Short mmCIF file of C-alpha atoms and ligand atoms in Angstrom, two decimals:
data_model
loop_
_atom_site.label_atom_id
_atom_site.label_comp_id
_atom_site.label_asym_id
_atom_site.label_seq_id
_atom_site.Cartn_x
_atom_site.Cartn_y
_atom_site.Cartn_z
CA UNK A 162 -24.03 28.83 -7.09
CA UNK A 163 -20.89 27.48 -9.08
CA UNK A 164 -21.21 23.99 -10.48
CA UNK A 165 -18.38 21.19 -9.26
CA UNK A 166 -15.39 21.33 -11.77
CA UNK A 167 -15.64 19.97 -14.85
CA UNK A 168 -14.79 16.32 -15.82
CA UNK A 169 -11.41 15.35 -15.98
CA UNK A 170 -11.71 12.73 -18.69
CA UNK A 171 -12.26 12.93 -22.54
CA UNK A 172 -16.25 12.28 -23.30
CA UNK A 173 -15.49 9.43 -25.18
CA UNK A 174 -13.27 7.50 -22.53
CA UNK A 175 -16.39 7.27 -20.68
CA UNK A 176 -18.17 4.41 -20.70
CA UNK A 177 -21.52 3.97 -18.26
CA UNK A 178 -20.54 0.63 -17.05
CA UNK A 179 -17.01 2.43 -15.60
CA UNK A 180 -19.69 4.64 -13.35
CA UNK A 181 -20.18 3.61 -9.50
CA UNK A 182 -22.33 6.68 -7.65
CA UNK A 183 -21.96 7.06 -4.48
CA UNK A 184 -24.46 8.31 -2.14
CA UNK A 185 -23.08 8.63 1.28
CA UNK A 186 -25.63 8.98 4.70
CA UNK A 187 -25.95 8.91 8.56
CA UNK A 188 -27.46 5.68 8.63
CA UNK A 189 -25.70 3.84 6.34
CA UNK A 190 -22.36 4.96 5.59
CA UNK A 191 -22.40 5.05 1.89
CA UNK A 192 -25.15 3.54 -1.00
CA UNK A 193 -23.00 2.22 -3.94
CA UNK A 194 -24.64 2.04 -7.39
CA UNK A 195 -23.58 1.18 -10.89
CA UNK A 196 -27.23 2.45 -12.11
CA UNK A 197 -28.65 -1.14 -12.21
CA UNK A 198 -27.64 -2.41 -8.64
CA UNK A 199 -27.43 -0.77 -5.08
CA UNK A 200 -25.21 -1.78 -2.80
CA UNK A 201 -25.05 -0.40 0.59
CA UNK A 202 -22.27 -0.18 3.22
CA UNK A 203 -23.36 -0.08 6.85
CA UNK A 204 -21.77 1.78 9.86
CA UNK A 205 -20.44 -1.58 11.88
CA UNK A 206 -22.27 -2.48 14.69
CA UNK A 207 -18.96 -1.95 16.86
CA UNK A 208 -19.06 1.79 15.78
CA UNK A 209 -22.26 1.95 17.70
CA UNK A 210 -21.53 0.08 20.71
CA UNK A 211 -18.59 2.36 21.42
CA UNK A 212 -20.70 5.97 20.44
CA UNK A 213 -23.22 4.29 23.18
CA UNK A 214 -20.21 3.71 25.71
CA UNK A 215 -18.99 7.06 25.47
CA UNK A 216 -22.69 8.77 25.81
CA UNK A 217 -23.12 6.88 29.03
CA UNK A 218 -19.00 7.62 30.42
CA UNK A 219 -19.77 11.35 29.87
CA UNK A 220 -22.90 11.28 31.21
CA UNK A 221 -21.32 9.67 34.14
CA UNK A 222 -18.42 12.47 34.12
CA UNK A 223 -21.13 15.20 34.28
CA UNK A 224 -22.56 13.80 37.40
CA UNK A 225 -19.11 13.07 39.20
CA UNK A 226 -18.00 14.86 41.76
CA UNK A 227 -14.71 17.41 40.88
CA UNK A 228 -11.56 16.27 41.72
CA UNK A 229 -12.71 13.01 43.14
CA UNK A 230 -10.93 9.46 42.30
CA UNK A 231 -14.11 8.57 40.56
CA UNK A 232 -14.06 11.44 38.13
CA UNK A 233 -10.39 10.40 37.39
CA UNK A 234 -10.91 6.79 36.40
CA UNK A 235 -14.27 7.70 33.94
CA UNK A 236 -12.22 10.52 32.27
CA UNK A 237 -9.30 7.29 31.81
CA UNK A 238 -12.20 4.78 30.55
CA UNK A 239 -13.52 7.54 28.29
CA UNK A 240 -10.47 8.37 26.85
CA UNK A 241 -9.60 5.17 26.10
CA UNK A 242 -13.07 4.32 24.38
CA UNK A 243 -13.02 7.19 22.26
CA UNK A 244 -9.52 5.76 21.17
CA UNK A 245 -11.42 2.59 19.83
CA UNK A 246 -13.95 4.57 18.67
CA UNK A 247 -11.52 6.87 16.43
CA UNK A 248 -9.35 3.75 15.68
CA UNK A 249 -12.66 1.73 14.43
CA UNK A 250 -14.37 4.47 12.23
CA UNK A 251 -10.65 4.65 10.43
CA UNK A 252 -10.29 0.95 10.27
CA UNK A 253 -14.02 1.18 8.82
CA UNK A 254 -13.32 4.15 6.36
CA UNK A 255 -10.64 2.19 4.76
CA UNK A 256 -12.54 -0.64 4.49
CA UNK A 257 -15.35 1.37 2.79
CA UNK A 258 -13.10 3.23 0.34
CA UNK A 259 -11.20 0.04 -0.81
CA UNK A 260 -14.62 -1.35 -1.54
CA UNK A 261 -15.76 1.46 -3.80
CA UNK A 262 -12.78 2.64 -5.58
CA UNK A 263 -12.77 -1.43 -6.69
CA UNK A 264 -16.18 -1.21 -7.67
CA UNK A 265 -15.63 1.38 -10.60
CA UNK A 266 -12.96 3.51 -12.86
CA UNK A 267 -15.22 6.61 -12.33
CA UNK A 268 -16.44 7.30 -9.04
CA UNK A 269 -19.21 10.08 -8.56
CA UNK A 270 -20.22 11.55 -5.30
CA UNK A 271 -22.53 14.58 -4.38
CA UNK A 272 -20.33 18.02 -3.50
CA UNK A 273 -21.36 18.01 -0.11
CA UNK A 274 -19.73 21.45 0.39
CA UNK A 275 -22.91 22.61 -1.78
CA UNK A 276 -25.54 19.99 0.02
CA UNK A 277 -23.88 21.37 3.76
CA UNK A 278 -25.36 25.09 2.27
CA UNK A 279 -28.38 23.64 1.76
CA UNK A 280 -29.16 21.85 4.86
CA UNK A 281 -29.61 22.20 8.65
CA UNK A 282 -26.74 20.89 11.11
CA UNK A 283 -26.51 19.07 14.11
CA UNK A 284 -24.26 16.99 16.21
CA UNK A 285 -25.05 13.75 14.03
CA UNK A 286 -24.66 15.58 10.99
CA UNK A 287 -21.61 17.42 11.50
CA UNK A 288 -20.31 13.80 13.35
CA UNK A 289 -20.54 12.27 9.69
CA UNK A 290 -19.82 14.98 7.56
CA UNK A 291 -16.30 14.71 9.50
CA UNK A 292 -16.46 10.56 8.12
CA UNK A 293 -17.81 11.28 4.46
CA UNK A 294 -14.82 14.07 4.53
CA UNK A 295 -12.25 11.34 5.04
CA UNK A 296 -13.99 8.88 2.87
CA UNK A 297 -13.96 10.80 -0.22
CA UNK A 298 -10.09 11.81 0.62
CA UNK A 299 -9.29 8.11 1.13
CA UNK A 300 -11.15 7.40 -2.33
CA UNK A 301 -9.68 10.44 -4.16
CA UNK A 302 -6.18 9.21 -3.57
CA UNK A 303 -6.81 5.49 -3.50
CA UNK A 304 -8.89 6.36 -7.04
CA UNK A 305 -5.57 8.27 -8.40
CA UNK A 306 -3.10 5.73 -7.19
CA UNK A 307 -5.31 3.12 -9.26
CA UNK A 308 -5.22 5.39 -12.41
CA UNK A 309 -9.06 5.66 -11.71
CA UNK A 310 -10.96 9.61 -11.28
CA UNK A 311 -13.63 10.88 -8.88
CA UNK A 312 -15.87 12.93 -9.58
CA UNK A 313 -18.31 15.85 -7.85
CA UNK A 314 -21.33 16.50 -8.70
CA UNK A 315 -24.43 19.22 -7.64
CA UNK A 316 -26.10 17.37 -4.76
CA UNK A 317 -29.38 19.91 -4.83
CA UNK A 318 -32.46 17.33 -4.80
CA UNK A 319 -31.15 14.35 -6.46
CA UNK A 320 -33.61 12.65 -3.68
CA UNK A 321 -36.54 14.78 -4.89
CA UNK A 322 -36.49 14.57 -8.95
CA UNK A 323 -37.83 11.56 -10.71
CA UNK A 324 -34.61 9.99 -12.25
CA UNK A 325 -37.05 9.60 -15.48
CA UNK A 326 -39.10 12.36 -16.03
CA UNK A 327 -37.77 15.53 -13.83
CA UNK A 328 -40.81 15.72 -11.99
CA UNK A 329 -40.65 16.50 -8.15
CA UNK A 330 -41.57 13.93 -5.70
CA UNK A 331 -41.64 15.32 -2.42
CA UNK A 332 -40.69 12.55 0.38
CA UNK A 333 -39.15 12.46 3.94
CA UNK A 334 -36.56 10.42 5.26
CA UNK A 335 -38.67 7.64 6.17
CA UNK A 336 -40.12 7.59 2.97
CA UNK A 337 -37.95 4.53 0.88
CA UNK A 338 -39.32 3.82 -2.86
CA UNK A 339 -39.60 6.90 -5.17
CA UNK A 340 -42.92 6.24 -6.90
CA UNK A 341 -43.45 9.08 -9.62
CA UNK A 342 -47.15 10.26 -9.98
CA UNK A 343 -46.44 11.61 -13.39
CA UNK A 344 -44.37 8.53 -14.96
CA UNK A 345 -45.24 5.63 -12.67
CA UNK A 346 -41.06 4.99 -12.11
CA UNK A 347 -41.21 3.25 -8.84
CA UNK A 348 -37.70 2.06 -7.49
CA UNK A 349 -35.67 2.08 -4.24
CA UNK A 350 -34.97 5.68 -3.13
CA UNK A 351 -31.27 5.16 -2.94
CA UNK A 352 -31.17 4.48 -6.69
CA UNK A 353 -33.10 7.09 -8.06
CA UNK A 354 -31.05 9.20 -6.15
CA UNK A 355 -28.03 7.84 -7.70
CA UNK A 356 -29.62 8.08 -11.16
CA UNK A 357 -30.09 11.63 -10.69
CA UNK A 358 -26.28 12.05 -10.05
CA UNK A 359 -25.38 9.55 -12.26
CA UNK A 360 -27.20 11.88 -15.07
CA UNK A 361 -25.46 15.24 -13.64
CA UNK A 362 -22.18 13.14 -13.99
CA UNK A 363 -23.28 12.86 -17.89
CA UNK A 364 -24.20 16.37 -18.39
CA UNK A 365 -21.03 17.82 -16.87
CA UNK A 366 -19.16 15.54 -19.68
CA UNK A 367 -21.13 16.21 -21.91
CA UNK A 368 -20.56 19.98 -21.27
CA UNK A 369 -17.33 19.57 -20.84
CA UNK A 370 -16.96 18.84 -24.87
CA UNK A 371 -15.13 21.52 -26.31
CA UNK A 372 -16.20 22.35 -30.12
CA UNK A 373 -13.73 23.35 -32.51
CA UNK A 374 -13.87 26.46 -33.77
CA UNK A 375 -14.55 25.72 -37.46
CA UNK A 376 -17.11 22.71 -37.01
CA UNK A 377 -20.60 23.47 -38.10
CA UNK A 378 -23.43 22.99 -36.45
CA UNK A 379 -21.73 20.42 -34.49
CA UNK A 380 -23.04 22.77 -31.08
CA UNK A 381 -26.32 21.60 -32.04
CA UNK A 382 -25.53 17.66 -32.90
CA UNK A 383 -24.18 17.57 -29.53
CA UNK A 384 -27.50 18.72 -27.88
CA UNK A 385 -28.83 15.53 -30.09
CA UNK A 386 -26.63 13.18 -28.67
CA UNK A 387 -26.83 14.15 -25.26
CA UNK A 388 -30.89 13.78 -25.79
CA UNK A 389 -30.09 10.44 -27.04
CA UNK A 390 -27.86 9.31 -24.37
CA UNK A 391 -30.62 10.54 -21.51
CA UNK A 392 -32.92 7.96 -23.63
CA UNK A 393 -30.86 5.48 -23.07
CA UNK A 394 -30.42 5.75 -19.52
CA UNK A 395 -34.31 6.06 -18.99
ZN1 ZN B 522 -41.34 10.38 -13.14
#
């Protein structure tokens, strides 16, 4: 499998602090991190209340009888809800992209055309797969227009490696804190998570270096500082 493209900015216009990840989910929209702090952006309650109206109109549609006056007016009322419903979720995505392209210069998010390989589907899934799509659009050009870059990254178990020391930590949804057997790292899920990308993030700059030709063994003293700068993160 191909790794995401490489960075688009010079190694040394990067600075850590200029790094938001972004970790986006079914139930919360997206987990915002700056590799200290998590923030978290919810789906609005509103969302909700009008994916529960619509369950219950179709339902009702289902057991209508054809042709009837009945059937007419729930297919109106649903059409109308799903409307709102379409109207809020873009209302909500700009919100939500606003909010993180102003909360770094370098915005990193997992390639979820490589996670969707990876992973089973269903109707929730595919329901916010359709959202995250527009989200990362809406921050891709909102990032550009602010002179700021996005960034994708290899999504494969950034959940499951300890953001420290590699190892794998197996754990289900449910499951919140990452607490490494092996290290003893024990932090919010979300943020390990966003460590892990945050670290691809680094090693796709850092392999994105080009050498001159004639340098020598400046292959090797970039190995060294790339060493160094994992040290520093852990
Ligand atoms: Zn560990």
């Amino acid at each position: 499998m191909e790794l995401p493209d490489v960075v688009k900015i010079p190694i040394e216009q990067i600075k850590e602090q200029d790094i938001i990840d972004v970790d986006v989910g079914i139930n919360k929209l997206a987990v915002l991190t700056d590799g200290i702090e998590v923030k978290e952006i919810d789906n609005p309650k509103l969302i909700a209340k009008y994916e529960k109206g619509i369950k219950t109109l179709q339902k009702q549609l289902s057991k209508s009888k054809k042709h009837s006056y009945n059937r007419n007016k729930i297919r109106k009322k649903l059409a109308k809800k799903q409307r709102k419903l379409a109207n809020a979720r873009k209302d909500n995505l700009h919100k939500a992209s606003n909010q993180i392209v102003e909360s770094g210069n370098i915005i990193v998010f997992e390639d979820l055309n490589v996670q969707g390989m990876v992973q089973n589907h269903n109707l929730a899934k595919s329901i916010s797969d359709a959202s995250w799509n527009k989200l990362m659009d809406m921050c891709d050009y909102k990032a550009e227009n602010a002179g700021k870059y996005t960034q994708f990254v290899d999504p494969r178990d950034t959940s499951q490696l300890c953001s420290r020391c590699g190892a794998a930590v197996k754990k289900d949804l449910s499951i919140r804190i990452h607490s490494c057997n092996n290290c003893g790292l024990t932090i919010d899920r979300d943020l390990n998570a966003a460590l892990n990308i945050r670290e691809r993030y680094m090693q796709l700059a850092w392999n994105s270096v080009k050498m001159p030709v004639d340098a020598p063994t400046t292959a090797h003293s970039i190995e060294q500082v790339g060493a160094m700068k994992q040290e520093e993160i852990i």
